[in-house]
Every structure is written in C-alpha cells, then in structure tokens.
Amino acid sequence: MKMTPRAFFLAGLAIVVAGCTAPASNETVAEAPAPSAPAIKTSSVTLGPAVSTVKPGASVSFSHETSGPVSVDGNGYVIFTINEGYPVGTLDLMASSNEGLDVFGPGATQTISMADGTTHTWRVDFTGLTDGVHYLRVRATAKPSAETGLSRGYAARIEVGDWKTAEDARKAAKPMEMQADGEMAVVLSADETIE
C-alpha cells in the first residue's frame, strides 16, 4: 500500500501526540537510567573587565533635593546625596557659580573621607540672580590614593523667579520648524568656508 503525503503527515502527528500524553492511570512509569557521561576536564578562565556604557571617570553617582523655587536675590539650597565605591581615600567636592546662580558659604567646597562609608550628603547654598532655569554644577574628584584622582560632574536644576516666562522667551527666540520628515528642530544659520 502506498502512503500519500497527507497520510504520512497524519501518521507522524499521531505518533508525536501519543508520545506526549501522560499515562491515564496512577501507574508509575519507569525510566531507563541515563548513561553515565564521560568525565569532563575543567579549567579556569580569567575574564577581562566587564563591558560598560558608563562614561569613564570616578565611581560616583549623585541625586539631589532642592529647597524649591527661589525669588531673584533669594537664597536656597541643594542637598546632594553622593554614593561612591571606594574603601579608602578622599572625595573632593566643588560647586561652581554661573550667570544665574551665586554659590556661597563654607559648603561650596568640601573634602570627605571615603573610609567613613559609601553614602555622603552635602549641602550647597546659593542665591538666585536672574529669572529662569539655571543649573548648579558640581564636581566630585575621588582620590583613592595620593597618585590617582578621577572626577565626575553633575548638575541640579534650579528655578529662579518668574522662570516660566523666562523659559518661554528663550524658546520664542529660537522657534522650532517642522522638517521634511515631520521632526521639529531649531534651525540655526551657519556659513561654511572651504579652503
């Protein structure tokens, strides 16, 4: 008798389904013991450093809380929480003023012993100088030894005075234009000189 492809397929499917079903009764099915595998010789492998997408620099991360929006010529503060991954050495912290903020007081710079734990808090006081959104920039330099020093920067957003109106005016000065692909972009003029 000759089997058609359809009959062959159905017969194969029946065998597969029959093999996948569990026994209908509570009988125990005995399995054949697995053959012992040959002994495998093991060796240790030394891996290189893990691939990372973090920018090179100090093993330091930041978070912050602000005292809230301040008025022009008003004072505020930012409390930074710094986490570092060093067992020894010092962590030098420095906050810098910019055109919209003036950093003041003894907390503008600080040196912390990294042997005192891995989480540190740091208060930085500032005065708001002009309306707008400004960024209080800080830099941490980890010095696990006298010969080495790695840095990492961070910035905290500060809202001063009538910051919404100032932001709207800044955005209006650089209007967005729709591009051919539907994306919005600020178009800046430029001159190119090829020599």
GROMACS .gro file of C-alpha atoms in nm:
model
  195
    1MET     CA    1   0.000   0.000   0.000
    2LYS     CA    2   0.129   0.342  -0.097
    3MET     CA    3   0.103   0.635   0.156
    4THR     CA    4   0.010   0.978   0.037
    5PRO     CA    5   0.198   1.275   0.183
    6ARG     CA    6  -0.113   1.370   0.381
    7ALA     CA    7  -0.148   1.019   0.528
    8PHE     CA    8   0.226   1.015   0.611
    9PHE     CA    9   0.196   1.354   0.789
   10LEU     CA   10  -0.111   1.243   0.990
   11ALA     CA   11   0.060   0.918   1.095
   12GLY     CA   12   0.367   1.111   1.215
   13LEU     CA   13   0.148   1.359   1.402
   14ALA     CA   14  -0.035   1.072   1.576
   15ILE     CA   15   0.297   0.925   1.691
   16VAL     CA   16   0.411   1.261   1.829
   17VAL     CA   17   0.082   1.321   2.011
   18ALA     CA   18   0.085   0.968   2.154
   19GLY     CA   19   0.438   1.022   2.286
   20CYS     CA   20   0.340   1.348   2.457
   21THR     CA   21   0.043   1.218   2.650
   22ALA     CA   22   0.069   1.109   3.013
   23PRO     CA   23  -0.045   0.763   3.128
   24ALA     CA   24  -0.416   0.757   3.206
   25SER     CA   25  -0.380   0.563   3.534
   26ASN     CA   26  -0.180   0.624   3.850
   27GLU     CA   27   0.082   0.376   3.740
   28THR     CA   28   0.442   0.479   3.776
   29VAL     CA   29   0.637   0.485   3.455
   30ALA     CA   30   0.990   0.358   3.495
   31GLU     CA   31   1.256   0.541   3.302
   32ALA     CA   32   1.572   0.382   3.180
   33PRO     CA   33   1.880   0.502   3.369
   34ALA     CA   34   2.078   0.765   3.186
   35PRO     CA   35   2.413   0.651   3.059
   36SER     CA   36   2.700   0.792   3.263
   37ALA     CA   37   2.870   1.079   3.090
   38PRO     CA   38   3.243   1.071   3.039
   39ALA     CA   39   3.444   1.283   3.282
   40ILE     CA   40   3.499   1.636   3.154
   41LYS     CA   41   3.824   1.812   3.232
   42THR     CA   42   3.759   2.161   3.366
   43SER     CA   43   3.988   2.460   3.360
   44SER     CA   44   3.953   2.811   3.496
   45VAL     CA   45   3.922   3.109   3.267
   46THR     CA   46   4.020   3.462   3.364
   47LEU     CA   47   3.778   3.714   3.220
   48GLY     CA   48   3.869   4.068   3.126
   49PRO     CA   49   3.691   4.375   3.264
   50ALA     CA   50   3.315   4.394   3.208
   51VAL     CA   51   3.193   4.600   2.916
   52SER     CA   52   3.031   4.915   3.044
   53THR     CA   53   2.842   5.203   2.883
   54VAL     CA   54   2.913   5.440   3.172
   55LYS     CA   55   3.143   5.728   3.087
   56PRO     CA   56   3.492   5.679   3.227
   57GLY     CA   57   3.558   5.864   3.548
   58ALA     CA   58   3.513   5.833   3.921
   59SER     CA   59   3.290   5.558   4.063
   60VAL     CA   60   3.049   5.820   4.195
   61SER     CA   61   2.674   5.875   4.149
   62PHE     CA   62   2.456   6.167   4.256
   63SER     CA   63   2.099   6.252   4.349
   64HIS     CA   64   1.963   6.576   4.492
   65GLU     CA   65   1.676   6.762   4.659
   66THR     CA   66   1.625   7.137   4.630
   67SER     CA   67   1.464   7.382   4.869
   68GLY     CA   68   1.224   7.472   4.588
   69PRO     CA   69   1.195   7.769   4.352
   70VAL     CA   70   1.355   8.089   4.483
   71SER     CA   71   1.294   8.455   4.401
   72VAL     CA   72   1.553   8.673   4.231
   73ASP     CA   73   1.805   8.771   4.501
   74GLY     CA   74   1.654   8.497   4.722
   75ASN     CA   75   1.856   8.221   4.886
   76GLY     CA   76   1.805   7.848   4.851
   77TYR     CA   77   1.995   7.527   4.894
   78VAL     CA   78   2.050   7.188   4.734
   79ILE     CA   79   2.122   6.874   4.935
   80PHE     CA   80   2.325   6.632   4.727
   81THR     CA   81   2.349   6.262   4.809
   82ILE     CA   82   2.674   6.117   4.678
   83ASN     CA   83   2.736   5.743   4.652
   84GLU     CA   84   3.092   5.631   4.587
   85GLY     CA   85   3.257   5.294   4.552
   86TYR     CA   86   3.592   5.336   4.726
   87PRO     CA   87   3.705   5.185   5.060
   88VAL     CA   88   3.977   5.447   5.127
   89GLY     CA   89   4.093   5.791   5.019
   90THR     CA   90   3.923   6.129   4.994
   91LEU     CA   91   3.641   6.274   4.788
   92ASP     CA   92   3.684   6.642   4.696
   93LEU     CA   93   3.355   6.820   4.619
   94MET     CA   94   3.327   7.160   4.448
   95ALA     CA   95   3.018   7.361   4.346
   96SER     CA   96   3.050   7.642   4.093
   97SER     CA   97   2.853   7.961   4.030
   98ASN     CA   98   2.724   8.059   3.687
   99GLU     CA   99   2.545   8.357   3.529
  100GLY     CA  100   2.215   8.285   3.708
  101LEU     CA  101   2.333   8.149   4.044
  102ASP     CA  102   2.586   8.254   4.304
  103VAL     CA  103   2.716   7.972   4.526
  104PHE     CA  104   2.825   8.087   4.872
  105GLY     CA  105   2.918   7.962   5.218
  106PRO     CA  106   3.155   7.701   5.351
  107GLY     CA  107   2.968   7.421   5.168
  108ALA     CA  108   3.082   7.539   4.825
  109THR     CA  109   3.381   7.305   4.863
  110GLN     CA  110   3.418   7.004   5.086
  111THR     CA  111   3.656   6.711   5.138
  112ILE     CA  112   3.509   6.383   5.265
  113SER     CA  113   3.689   6.071   5.387
  114MET     CA  114   3.574   5.775   5.176
  115ALA     CA  115   3.670   5.539   5.462
  116ASP     CA  116   3.363   5.670   5.652
  117GLY     CA  117   3.114   5.477   5.433
  118THR     CA  118   2.993   5.496   5.075
  119THR     CA  119   2.700   5.742   5.103
  120HIS     CA  120   2.754   6.109   5.188
  121THR     CA  121   2.533   6.419   5.199
  122TRP     CA  122   2.644   6.767   5.102
  123ARG     CA  123   2.453   7.095   5.135
  124VAL     CA  124   2.526   7.375   4.889
  125ASP     CA  125   2.372   7.722   4.944
  126PHE     CA  126   2.306   7.960   4.655
  127THR     CA  127   2.148   8.294   4.564
  128GLY     CA  128   1.928   8.325   4.254
  129LEU     CA  129   2.049   8.615   4.037
  130THR     CA  130   1.819   8.620   3.732
  131ASP     CA  131   1.479   8.480   3.631
  132GLY     CA  132   1.498   8.145   3.457
  133VAL     CA  133   1.601   7.783   3.489
  134HIS     CA  134   1.963   7.753   3.594
  135TYR     CA  135   2.185   7.456   3.674
  136LEU     CA  136   2.403   7.434   3.982
  137ARG     CA  137   2.710   7.243   3.865
  138VAL     CA  138   2.915   7.025   4.096
  139ARG     CA  139   3.228   6.817   4.051
  140ALA     CA  140   3.345   6.525   4.263
  141THR     CA  141   3.707   6.410   4.246
  142ALA     CA  142   3.776   6.073   4.405
  143LYS     CA  143   4.134   6.023   4.526
  144PRO     CA  144   4.171   5.661   4.644
  145SER     CA  145   4.546   5.723   4.665
  146ALA     CA  146   4.775   6.025   4.652
  147GLU     CA  147   4.877   5.938   4.294
  148THR     CA  148   4.531   5.892   4.142
  149GLY     CA  149   4.226   6.111   4.102
  150LEU     CA  150   3.915   6.056   3.890
  151SER     CA  151   3.633   6.308   3.850
  152ARG     CA  152   3.262   6.306   3.773
  153GLY     CA  153   3.028   6.603   3.724
  154TYR     CA  154   2.660   6.659   3.793
  155ALA     CA  155   2.409   6.945   3.774
  156ALA     CA  156   2.092   7.024   3.972
  157ARG     CA  157   1.807   7.217   3.809
  158ILE     CA  158   1.718   7.539   3.993
  159GLU     CA  159   1.409   7.752   3.918
  160VAL     CA  160   1.456   8.123   3.994
  161GLY     CA  161   1.192   8.399   3.996
  162ASP     CA  162   0.947   8.404   3.704
  163TRP     CA  163   1.127   8.113   3.543
  164LYS     CA  164   0.832   8.008   3.322
  165THR     CA  165   0.816   8.346   3.145
  166ALA     CA  166   1.194   8.347   3.102
  167GLU     CA  167   1.187   7.996   2.952
  168ASP     CA  168   0.904   8.090   2.714
  169ALA     CA  169   1.101   8.395   2.596
  170ARG     CA  170   1.413   8.185   2.545
  171LYS     CA  171   1.220   7.929   2.338
  172ALA     CA  172   1.049   8.202   2.133
  173ALA     CA  173   1.391   8.346   2.042
  174LYS     CA  174   1.473   8.012   1.875
  175PRO     CA  175   1.149   7.898   1.708
  176MET     CA  176   1.105   7.535   1.612
  177GLU     CA  177   1.046   7.447   1.246
  178MET     CA  178   0.894   7.130   1.107
  179GLN     CA  179   1.138   6.932   0.895
  180ALA     CA  180   1.054   6.728   0.583
  181ASP     CA  181   1.046   6.408   0.792
  182GLY     CA  182   0.798   6.560   1.041
  183GLU     CA  183   1.054   6.622   1.319
  184MET     CA  184   1.069   6.959   1.492
  185ALA     CA  185   1.408   7.132   1.507
  186VAL     CA  186   1.568   7.468   1.579
  187VAL     CA  187   1.731   7.580   1.253
  188LEU     CA  188   2.050   7.780   1.300
  189SER     CA  189   2.220   7.971   1.023
  190ALA     CA  190   2.584   7.898   0.951
  191ASP     CA  191   2.848   7.993   0.696
  192GLU     CA  192   3.097   7.739   0.568
  193THR     CA  193   3.437   7.829   0.434
  194ILE     CA  194   3.626   7.561   0.243
  195GLU     CA  195   3.995   7.625   0.192
   0.00000   0.00000   0.00000
